[in-house]
C-alpha cells in the first residue's frame, strides 16, 4: 500500500478509533486535529484581534506573554509524540504570527517527513518570494490567508499598523505562489482566503469572492467577528447591517458562477451555510452567534478530536478553554496530558453538553470574565458538526467495523 492509499488507510483507522472512543467514553488514540501556537509574537495589530487590537486597552496580551514562543526542540518532540498517537492534521495558528518563529521552515519539513497534513493561518505579510518558493518545495498542504479585505483601503483600515501597499505586496506574492505551483505542476500549497466580517468590512463580501477567483484561491471562508465585551463591540454588525449582509449572501452562489466563468477558476465556499446561519441567529446582535447551532448538538466531541498547544506550552482542550488548561508540554509529554485526569474531566463535562454546567462557564476569550460559556462563539463548531454528523450516521454494522479497526 503506497502513497495516497496508505494515507487514506491511516485516516480511516484514526477516525474509527476516535469514534469508538466517543461511543465507549474512553480514549484509544490521539486527537484528529491539533493546533499549535508556535509563537505569540506578531507584527500586525488587526482591529478585531483578541490579543493585539488597539481597541483592547488593558485587555491586550501582556508583553511578557507576547514574547513567548515554543523552542525548536520542544516542537520537534511534540510533533513526534503526536505522530505516534496517530494525529493526522496539524494547524499553525495562535495569538501570534507563525512566520515570526525563527525555525518555522525546518519545523514544516519535519512535519511533512512524518506524513502529516499541515495547514496554517497567517497574516501573510512576512512571506517573501524566497519563503514562498520554499513553501511550494516543502508541499505545505494549505495556507489560510487572513486577509479580511478585498481592497487596499479596507485592509489598511482593519490593520492600523499596515498600509495599502502591504495589501498590494501580499497580492503579488499570492500570484507568485500560483506561478510557482504551475511551474512545478503541484496543487500545494492550496490557498484559502479567510475573512473576519466586521461592521467595517461586511460590504466587501462579494468583492472578497471576486478577489479569491481573480487570484486563484482554492477556498474562501467568512466568519463573524468575535468581540471582546466592552472593547471591540463597535465591530459587531447591527440589525440593518446584518440584513444587508444577508442579502449579499443570498446572491453569492450566483456570483460564484459568474466569477468562475470570468476567471476560469473555481473557488470553494468553506463554510457559507454555517456563516449564514450564524449571521441570522436571534442573538447575533450581541455577537452571540452559535447558541441555536450548539443547542441542536447534545454533545461536544472536542475532548476526543482536538487539542491546542499555546506558545506558553499550555494545552487547551478546545479553542475557548484558555482558563482551564489541562497541562503544559514544557513540564509533561503530550501523551501524558492527553490521557490525564484534567483532559478526562473536560471530556466528562462536554460529552453531555449542558449550557448551565458551571465548568463550561469558564469558556471564552475574555480572561477576566468567568461567565461567558460556550454559546457566544464556538470556534470548534465546524469540527464538532463534522464529528456529530459522522456519529449520527453510525448504524450497527458501522459500529462493528470501527470496533474491529480499533485493534489496528
PDB file of N, CA and C in Angstrom, residues 86-127:
ATOM      1  N   UNK A  86      -1.064   8.927  16.248  1.00  0.00           N
ATOM      2  CA  UNK A  86      -1.922   8.826  15.072  1.00  0.00           C
ATOM      3  C   UNK A  86      -2.525  10.129  14.600  1.00  0.00           C
ATOM      4  N   UNK A  87      -2.098  11.261  15.165  1.00  0.00           N
ATOM      5  CA  UNK A  87      -2.662  12.562  14.765  1.00  0.00           C
ATOM      6  C   UNK A  87      -2.420  12.775  13.274  1.00  0.00           C
ATOM      7  N   UNK A  88      -3.432  13.237  12.559  1.00  0.00           N
ATOM      8  CA  UNK A  88      -3.345  13.369  11.108  1.00  0.00           C
ATOM      9  C   UNK A  88      -3.191  14.810  10.637  1.00  0.00           C
ATOM     10  N   UNK A  89      -3.792  15.765  11.356  1.00  0.00           N
ATOM     11  CA  UNK A  89      -3.810  17.150  10.890  1.00  0.00           C
ATOM     12  C   UNK A  89      -3.172  18.076  11.917  1.00  0.00           C
ATOM     13  N   UNK A  90      -2.226  18.891  11.469  1.00  0.00           N
ATOM     14  CA  UNK A  90      -1.645  19.936  12.299  1.00  0.00           C
ATOM     15  C   UNK A  90      -1.956  21.287  11.678  1.00  0.00           C
ATOM     16  N   UNK A  91      -2.142  22.269  12.544  1.00  0.00           N
ATOM     17  CA  UNK A  91      -2.525  23.611  12.095  1.00  0.00           C
ATOM     18  C   UNK A  91      -1.760  24.629  12.921  1.00  0.00           C
ATOM     19  N   UNK A  92      -0.974  25.466  12.254  1.00  0.00           N
ATOM     20  CA  UNK A  92      -0.270  26.548  12.936  1.00  0.00           C
ATOM     21  C   UNK A  92      -1.179  27.762  13.014  1.00  0.00           C
ATOM     22  N   UNK A  93      -1.356  28.286  14.202  1.00  0.00           N
ATOM     23  CA  UNK A  93      -2.239  29.436  14.385  1.00  0.00           C
ATOM     24  C   UNK A  93      -1.821  30.150  15.652  1.00  0.00           C
ATOM     25  N   UNK A  94      -2.726  30.911  16.245  1.00  0.00           N
ATOM     26  CA  UNK A  94      -2.473  31.413  17.576  1.00  0.00           C
ATOM     27  C   UNK A  94      -2.547  32.906  17.768  1.00  0.00           C
ATOM     28  N   UNK A  95      -2.055  33.322  18.943  1.00  0.00           N
ATOM     29  CA  UNK A  95      -2.053  34.729  19.280  1.00  0.00           C
ATOM     30  C   UNK A  95      -0.985  35.495  18.534  1.00  0.00           C
ATOM     31  N   UNK A  96      -0.088  34.773  17.867  1.00  0.00           N
ATOM     32  CA  UNK A  96       0.976  35.405  17.108  1.00  0.00           C
ATOM     33  C   UNK A  96       0.978  34.977  15.657  1.00  0.00           C
ATOM     34  N   UNK A  97       1.960  35.454  14.919  1.00  0.00           N
ATOM     35  CA  UNK A  97       2.117  35.125  13.508  1.00  0.00           C
ATOM     36  C   UNK A  97       3.130  33.981  13.381  1.00  0.00           C
ATOM     37  N   UNK A  98       2.721  32.819  12.845  1.00  0.00           N
ATOM     38  CA  UNK A  98       3.632  31.659  12.761  1.00  0.00           C
ATOM     39  C   UNK A  98       4.960  31.955  12.081  1.00  0.00           C
ATOM     40  N   UNK A  99       4.967  32.832  11.083  1.00  0.00           N
ATOM     41  CA  UNK A  99       6.209  33.106  10.370  1.00  0.00           C
ATOM     42  C   UNK A  99       7.186  33.957  11.181  1.00  0.00           C
ATOM     43  N   UNK A 100       6.811  34.340  12.407  1.00  0.00           N
ATOM     44  CA  UNK A 100       7.753  35.009  13.287  1.00  0.00           C
ATOM     45  C   UNK A 100       8.578  34.014  14.090  1.00  0.00           C
ATOM     46  N   UNK A 101       8.233  32.720  14.007  1.00  0.00           N
ATOM     47  CA  UNK A 101       9.063  31.708  14.666  1.00  0.00           C
ATOM     48  C   UNK A 101      10.326  31.505  13.835  1.00  0.00           C
ATOM     49  N   UNK A 102      11.511  31.576  14.449  1.00  0.00           N
ATOM     50  CA  UNK A 102      12.762  31.549  13.670  1.00  0.00           C
ATOM     51  C   UNK A 102      13.028  30.247  12.918  1.00  0.00           C
ATOM     52  N   UNK A 103      12.447  29.126  13.384  1.00  0.00           N
ATOM     53  CA  UNK A 103      12.707  27.830  12.725  1.00  0.00           C
ATOM     54  C   UNK A 103      11.470  27.256  12.040  1.00  0.00           C
ATOM     55  N   UNK A 104      10.560  28.107  11.623  1.00  0.00           N
ATOM     56  CA  UNK A 104       9.296  27.596  11.110  1.00  0.00           C
ATOM     57  C   UNK A 104       9.482  26.686   9.896  1.00  0.00           C
ATOM     58  N   UNK A 105      10.363  27.009   8.989  1.00  0.00           N
ATOM     59  CA  UNK A 105      10.512  26.203   7.779  1.00  0.00           C
ATOM     60  C   UNK A 105      11.091  24.829   8.101  1.00  0.00           C
ATOM     61  N   UNK A 106      12.025  24.751   9.052  1.00  0.00           N
ATOM     62  CA  UNK A 106      12.567  23.462   9.470  1.00  0.00           C
ATOM     63  C   UNK A 106      11.492  22.614  10.145  1.00  0.00           C
ATOM     64  N   UNK A 107      10.647  23.256  10.932  1.00  0.00           N
ATOM     65  CA  UNK A 107       9.543  22.547  11.594  1.00  0.00           C
ATOM     66  C   UNK A 107       8.573  22.000  10.545  1.00  0.00           C
ATOM     67  N   UNK A 108       8.279  22.804   9.543  1.00  0.00           N
ATOM     68  CA  UNK A 108       7.395  22.362   8.466  1.00  0.00           C
ATOM     69  C   UNK A 108       7.958  21.119   7.769  1.00  0.00           C
ATOM     70  N   UNK A 109       9.233  21.136   7.492  1.00  0.00           N
ATOM     71  CA  UNK A 109       9.857  19.985   6.814  1.00  0.00           C
ATOM     72  C   UNK A 109       9.742  18.719   7.671  1.00  0.00           C
ATOM     73  N   UNK A 110       9.928  18.862   8.969  1.00  0.00           N
ATOM     74  CA  UNK A 110       9.841  17.700   9.863  1.00  0.00           C
ATOM     75  C   UNK A 110       8.426  17.129   9.875  1.00  0.00           C
ATOM     76  N   UNK A 111       7.439  17.997   9.908  1.00  0.00           N
ATOM     77  CA  UNK A 111       6.041  17.546   9.913  1.00  0.00           C
ATOM     78  C   UNK A 111       5.709  16.783   8.635  1.00  0.00           C
ATOM     79  N   UNK A 112       6.112  17.325   7.495  1.00  0.00           N
ATOM     80  CA  UNK A 112       5.806  16.661   6.228  1.00  0.00           C
ATOM     81  C   UNK A 112       6.563  15.343   6.103  1.00  0.00           C
ATOM     82  N   UNK A 113       7.760  15.249   6.695  1.00  0.00           N
ATOM     83  CA  UNK A 113       8.514  13.993   6.681  1.00  0.00           C
ATOM     84  C   UNK A 113       7.803  12.917   7.496  1.00  0.00           C
ATOM     85  N   UNK A 114       6.947  13.335   8.433  1.00  0.00           N
ATOM     86  CA  UNK A 114       6.173  12.396   9.252  1.00  0.00           C
ATOM     87  C   UNK A 114       4.887  11.953   8.555  1.00  0.00           C
ATOM     88  N   UNK A 115       4.627  12.487   7.382  1.00  0.00           N
ATOM     89  CA  UNK A 115       3.426  12.093   6.650  1.00  0.00           C
ATOM     90  C   UNK A 115       2.148  12.710   7.163  1.00  0.00           C
ATOM     91  N   UNK A 116       2.261  13.825   7.879  1.00  0.00           N
ATOM     92  CA  UNK A 116       1.080  14.504   8.418  1.00  0.00           C
ATOM     93  C   UNK A 116       0.694  15.664   7.518  1.00  0.00           C
ATOM     94  N   UNK A 117      -0.585  16.037   7.558  1.00  0.00           N
ATOM     95  CA  UNK A 117      -1.050  17.200   6.815  1.00  0.00           C
ATOM     96  C   UNK A 117      -0.759  18.463   7.619  1.00  0.00           C
ATOM     97  N   UNK A 118      -0.383  19.521   6.922  1.00  0.00           N
ATOM     98  CA  UNK A 118      -0.043  20.775   7.589  1.00  0.00           C
ATOM     99  C   UNK A 118      -0.796  21.931   6.956  1.00  0.00           C
ATOM    100  N   UNK A 119      -1.554  22.604   7.789  1.00  0.00           N
ATOM    101  CA  UNK A 119      -2.296  23.801   7.410  1.00  0.00           C
ATOM    102  C   UNK A 119      -1.840  24.912   8.342  1.00  0.00           C
ATOM    103  N   UNK A 120      -2.108  26.126   7.980  1.00  0.00           N
ATOM    104  CA  UNK A 120      -1.748  27.218   8.876  1.00  0.00           C
ATOM    105  C   UNK A 120      -2.565  28.462   8.581  1.00  0.00           C
ATOM    106  N   UNK A 121      -2.726  29.281   9.621  1.00  0.00           N
ATOM    107  CA  UNK A 121      -3.329  30.596   9.474  1.00  0.00           C
ATOM    108  C   UNK A 121      -2.214  31.617   9.573  1.00  0.00           C
ATOM    109  N   UNK A 122      -2.157  32.529   8.623  1.00  0.00           N
ATOM    110  CA  UNK A 122      -1.084  33.514   8.589  1.00  0.00           C
ATOM    111  C   UNK A 122      -1.598  34.852   8.106  1.00  0.00           C
ATOM    112  N   UNK A 123      -1.034  35.927   8.663  1.00  0.00           N
ATOM    113  CA  UNK A 123      -1.398  37.247   8.133  1.00  0.00           C
ATOM    114  C   UNK A 123      -0.677  37.527   6.819  1.00  0.00           C
ATOM    115  N   UNK A 124       0.306  36.675   6.479  1.00  0.00           N
ATOM    116  CA  UNK A 124       0.953  36.616   5.163  1.00  0.00           C
ATOM    117  C   UNK A 124       1.883  37.788   4.870  1.00  0.00           C
ATOM    118  N   UNK A 125       2.015  38.718   5.783  1.00  0.00           N
ATOM    119  CA  UNK A 125       2.811  39.911   5.493  1.00  0.00           C
ATOM    120  C   UNK A 125       4.307  39.630   5.471  1.00  0.00           C
ATOM    121  N   UNK A 126       4.744  38.528   6.089  1.00  0.00           N
ATOM    122  CA  UNK A 126       6.174  38.220   6.180  1.00  0.00           C
ATOM    123  C   UNK A 126       6.647  37.253   5.107  1.00  0.00           C
ATOM    124  N   UNK A 127       5.743  36.794   4.271  1.00  0.00           N
ATOM    125  CA  UNK A 127       6.112  35.822   3.234  1.00  0.00           C
ATOM    126  C   UNK A 127       6.741  36.550   2.047  1.00  0.00           C
TER     127      UNK A 127
END
